[in-house]
Amino acid sequence: MKSPAERAVALTPPYKILFVCLGNICRSPAAEGILHTLVETGGQAAKWNIDSAGIYSGHAGQLPDNRMRVHARRRGYELTHRARPVGESDFSDFQLIVAMDESNIRALRHMAPTLADEAKIVPMISFVRMATRYDHIPDPYYEGSEGFELVLDLLEDGCRNIFETISKQ
């Protein structure tokens, strides 16, 4: 099986990336906002379709968690996405489905209609190059400011790697 980076390199434009976390109010909308900013700043917005969704549908329609929005805004990211649950059509609409942790990966694999769709699921942490003790992107929901800053550090690094890996094709 190809590594996540190899799968990213194999994408063809328009690049269709879906970020997934539990509720779609912290990690995945932050990753979406970061990658959108990188793509727009790099002058490649027309080549990308970036979105995010959650495993849990209870936050559908809500803006991202205010704490994440505040921390992201300090770094220059405006998070305006409205939460939505992952749907079956996401597996056909997106080329790469980037999950924040192992429980998200398990849930997505269970939802995937085909083995080919299951192969689209990759862990976000596999794109993070900075040294970290984490094997996933931790959920900052029950954490303080440090938790949100850590998650943004990890997501910025991972999104930069996704952008650089795909855009240099």
CSV table of C-alpha atoms in Angstrom, one decimal:
chain,number,residue,atom,x,y,z
A,1,MET,CA,0.0,0.0,0.0
A,2,LYS,CA,1.2,3.5,-0.8
A,3,SER,CA,2.3,5.9,1.9
A,4,PRO,CA,0.1,9.0,2.5
A,5,ALA,CA,2.8,11.1,0.9
A,6,GLU,CA,2.8,8.8,-2.2
A,7,ARG,CA,-1.0,9.0,-2.4
A,8,ALA,CA,-0.8,12.8,-2.2
A,9,VAL,CA,1.7,13.0,-5.0
A,10,ALA,CA,-0.5,10.8,-7.2
A,11,LEU,CA,-3.4,13.3,-7.1
A,12,THR,CA,-4.4,15.1,-10.2
A,13,PRO,CA,-6.0,18.6,-10.3
A,14,PRO,CA,-8.3,19.8,-9.1
A,15,TYR,CA,-6.9,18.5,-5.9
A,16,LYS,CA,-9.8,17.4,-3.7
A,17,ILE,CA,-8.9,17.2,0.0
A,18,LEU,CA,-11.4,16.5,2.9
A,19,PHE,CA,-10.2,16.9,6.5
A,20,VAL,CA,-12.1,15.0,9.2
A,21,CYS,CA,-12.2,15.1,13.0
A,22,LEU,CA,-14.9,14.2,15.5
A,23,GLY,CA,-17.2,17.2,15.6
A,24,ASN,CA,-15.9,19.4,12.7
A,25,ILE,CA,-15.5,22.3,15.1
A,26,CYS,CA,-11.8,22.3,16.1
A,27,ARG,CA,-9.2,20.3,14.2
A,28,SER,CA,-10.6,19.7,10.7
A,29,PRO,CA,-12.0,23.3,10.1
A,30,ALA,CA,-8.6,24.6,11.3
A,31,ALA,CA,-6.8,22.4,8.8
A,32,GLU,CA,-9.2,23.4,6.1
A,33,GLY,CA,-8.6,27.1,6.9
A,34,ILE,CA,-4.8,26.7,7.0
A,35,LEU,CA,-4.6,24.8,3.7
A,36,HIS,CA,-7.0,27.3,2.1
A,37,THR,CA,-4.7,30.1,3.1
A,38,LEU,CA,-1.6,28.3,1.8
A,39,VAL,CA,-3.3,27.6,-1.5
A,40,GLU,CA,-4.6,31.2,-1.9
A,41,THR,CA,-1.2,32.7,-1.0
A,42,GLY,CA,0.4,30.4,-3.4
A,43,GLY,CA,-1.9,31.5,-6.2
A,44,GLN,CA,-3.3,28.0,-6.7
A,45,ALA,CA,-6.9,28.4,-5.5
A,46,ALA,CA,-8.4,27.3,-8.8
A,47,LYS,CA,-6.6,23.9,-8.6
A,48,TRP,CA,-7.9,22.9,-5.1
A,49,ASN,CA,-11.2,21.9,-3.5
A,50,ILE,CA,-10.7,21.8,0.3
A,51,ASP,CA,-13.4,21.0,2.8
A,52,SER,CA,-13.9,19.5,6.3
A,53,ALA,CA,-16.4,17.3,8.0
A,54,GLY,CA,-17.0,15.5,11.3
A,55,ILE,CA,-17.8,11.9,12.3
A,56,TYR,CA,-20.3,13.3,14.9
A,57,SER,CA,-23.3,15.2,13.5
A,58,GLY,CA,-24.3,17.0,16.7
A,59,HIS,CA,-22.5,20.2,15.7
A,60,ALA,CA,-24.0,20.4,12.2
A,61,GLY,CA,-24.4,24.1,11.1
A,62,GLN,CA,-22.2,25.5,13.9
A,63,LEU,CA,-19.2,27.7,13.4
A,64,PRO,CA,-15.9,26.3,14.7
A,65,ASP,CA,-15.3,26.4,18.4
A,66,ASN,CA,-14.7,30.0,19.5
A,67,ARG,CA,-11.4,29.2,21.2
A,68,MET,CA,-10.1,27.6,17.9
A,69,ARG,CA,-11.3,30.6,16.0
A,70,VAL,CA,-9.5,33.0,18.3
A,71,HIS,CA,-6.2,31.1,18.2
A,72,ALA,CA,-6.4,30.7,14.5
A,73,ARG,CA,-7.2,34.4,13.9
A,74,ARG,CA,-4.1,35.3,15.9
A,75,ARG,CA,-2.1,33.4,13.2
A,76,GLY,CA,-4.0,35.0,10.3
A,77,TYR,CA,-6.6,32.3,9.6
A,78,GLU,CA,-10.4,33.1,9.5
A,79,LEU,CA,-12.4,29.9,10.2
A,80,THR,CA,-15.9,30.4,8.7
A,81,HIS,CA,-16.7,26.8,7.8
A,82,ARG,CA,-20.0,25.5,9.2
A,83,ALA,CA,-19.8,22.0,10.7
A,84,ARG,CA,-21.2,19.1,8.8
A,85,PRO,CA,-21.1,15.4,9.1
A,86,VAL,CA,-19.2,13.1,6.7
A,87,GLY,CA,-21.5,11.8,4.1
A,88,GLU,CA,-21.3,8.8,1.7
A,89,SER,CA,-20.8,11.2,-1.3
A,90,ASP,CA,-17.6,12.5,0.3
A,91,PHE,CA,-15.9,9.3,-0.6
A,92,SER,CA,-16.6,9.9,-4.3
A,93,ASP,CA,-16.2,13.7,-4.1
A,94,PHE,CA,-12.7,13.7,-2.6
A,95,GLN,CA,-9.4,12.2,-3.6
A,96,LEU,CA,-7.8,12.3,-0.2
A,97,ILE,CA,-9.6,12.1,3.2
A,98,VAL,CA,-7.3,13.2,6.0
A,99,ALA,CA,-8.3,12.1,9.5
A,100,MET,CA,-7.0,13.6,12.7
A,101,ASP,CA,-6.9,10.5,14.9
A,102,GLU,CA,-7.2,6.7,14.9
A,103,SER,CA,-10.9,6.8,16.1
A,104,ASN,CA,-11.7,9.0,13.0
A,105,ILE,CA,-9.8,6.6,10.8
A,106,ARG,CA,-11.8,3.6,12.1
A,107,ALA,CA,-15.1,5.4,11.7
A,108,LEU,CA,-14.2,6.4,8.2
A,109,ARG,CA,-13.2,2.9,7.2
A,110,HIS,CA,-16.5,1.6,8.5
A,111,MET,CA,-18.3,4.2,6.4
A,112,ALA,CA,-16.3,3.8,3.2
A,113,PRO,CA,-18.5,2.2,0.5
A,114,THR,CA,-15.5,0.4,-1.3
A,115,LEU,CA,-11.9,-0.7,-0.6
A,116,ALA,CA,-10.8,2.0,-3.1
A,117,ASP,CA,-12.6,4.6,-1.0
A,118,GLU,CA,-11.0,3.2,2.2
A,119,ALA,CA,-7.6,3.7,0.5
A,120,LYS,CA,-8.3,7.4,0.3
A,121,ILE,CA,-8.2,7.7,4.2
A,122,VAL,CA,-4.8,8.9,5.6
A,123,PRO,CA,-3.7,10.1,9.0
A,124,MET,CA,-2.9,13.8,9.2
A,125,ILE,CA,0.0,13.1,11.5
A,126,SER,CA,1.8,11.3,8.7
A,127,PHE,CA,2.2,14.7,7.0
A,128,VAL,CA,3.7,16.4,10.1
A,129,ARG,CA,7.5,16.7,9.8
A,130,MET,CA,8.2,18.5,13.1
A,131,ALA,CA,9.4,16.4,16.0
A,132,THR,CA,6.4,15.4,18.1
A,133,ARG,CA,5.6,12.8,20.7
A,134,TYR,CA,2.1,12.4,19.2
A,135,ASP,CA,0.9,9.7,16.8
A,136,HIS,CA,-2.2,11.7,16.0
A,137,ILE,CA,-3.5,15.3,16.1
A,138,PRO,CA,-4.9,15.6,19.7
A,139,ASP,CA,-8.3,17.0,20.3
A,140,PRO,CA,-8.0,20.4,22.0
A,141,TYR,CA,-11.7,20.6,23.0
A,142,TYR,CA,-11.1,19.9,26.7
A,143,GLU,CA,-7.7,21.6,26.8
A,144,GLY,CA,-6.6,25.1,27.5
A,145,SER,CA,-4.8,27.6,25.2
A,146,GLU,CA,-1.7,25.4,25.0
A,147,GLY,CA,-3.8,22.6,23.5
A,148,PHE,CA,-5.1,24.8,20.7
A,149,GLU,CA,-1.7,26.3,20.0
A,150,LEU,CA,-0.2,22.8,19.8
A,151,VAL,CA,-2.8,21.6,17.4
A,152,LEU,CA,-2.3,24.7,15.2
A,153,ASP,CA,1.5,24.1,15.2
A,154,LEU,CA,0.9,20.5,14.1
A,155,LEU,CA,-1.7,21.4,11.5
A,156,GLU,CA,0.4,24.2,10.0
A,157,ASP,CA,3.3,21.9,9.6
A,158,GLY,CA,1.2,19.1,8.1
A,159,CYS,CA,-0.7,21.4,5.8
A,160,ARG,CA,2.5,23.0,4.5
A,161,ASN,CA,3.8,19.5,3.7
A,162,ILE,CA,0.5,18.6,2.0
A,163,PHE,CA,0.6,21.8,-0.1
A,164,GLU,CA,4.3,21.5,-1.0
A,165,THR,CA,4.1,17.8,-1.8
A,166,ILE,CA,1.1,18.2,-4.1
A,167,SER,CA,1.9,21.5,-5.7
A,168,LYS,CA,5.4,20.6,-6.8
A,169,GLN,CA,4.0,18.0,-9.2
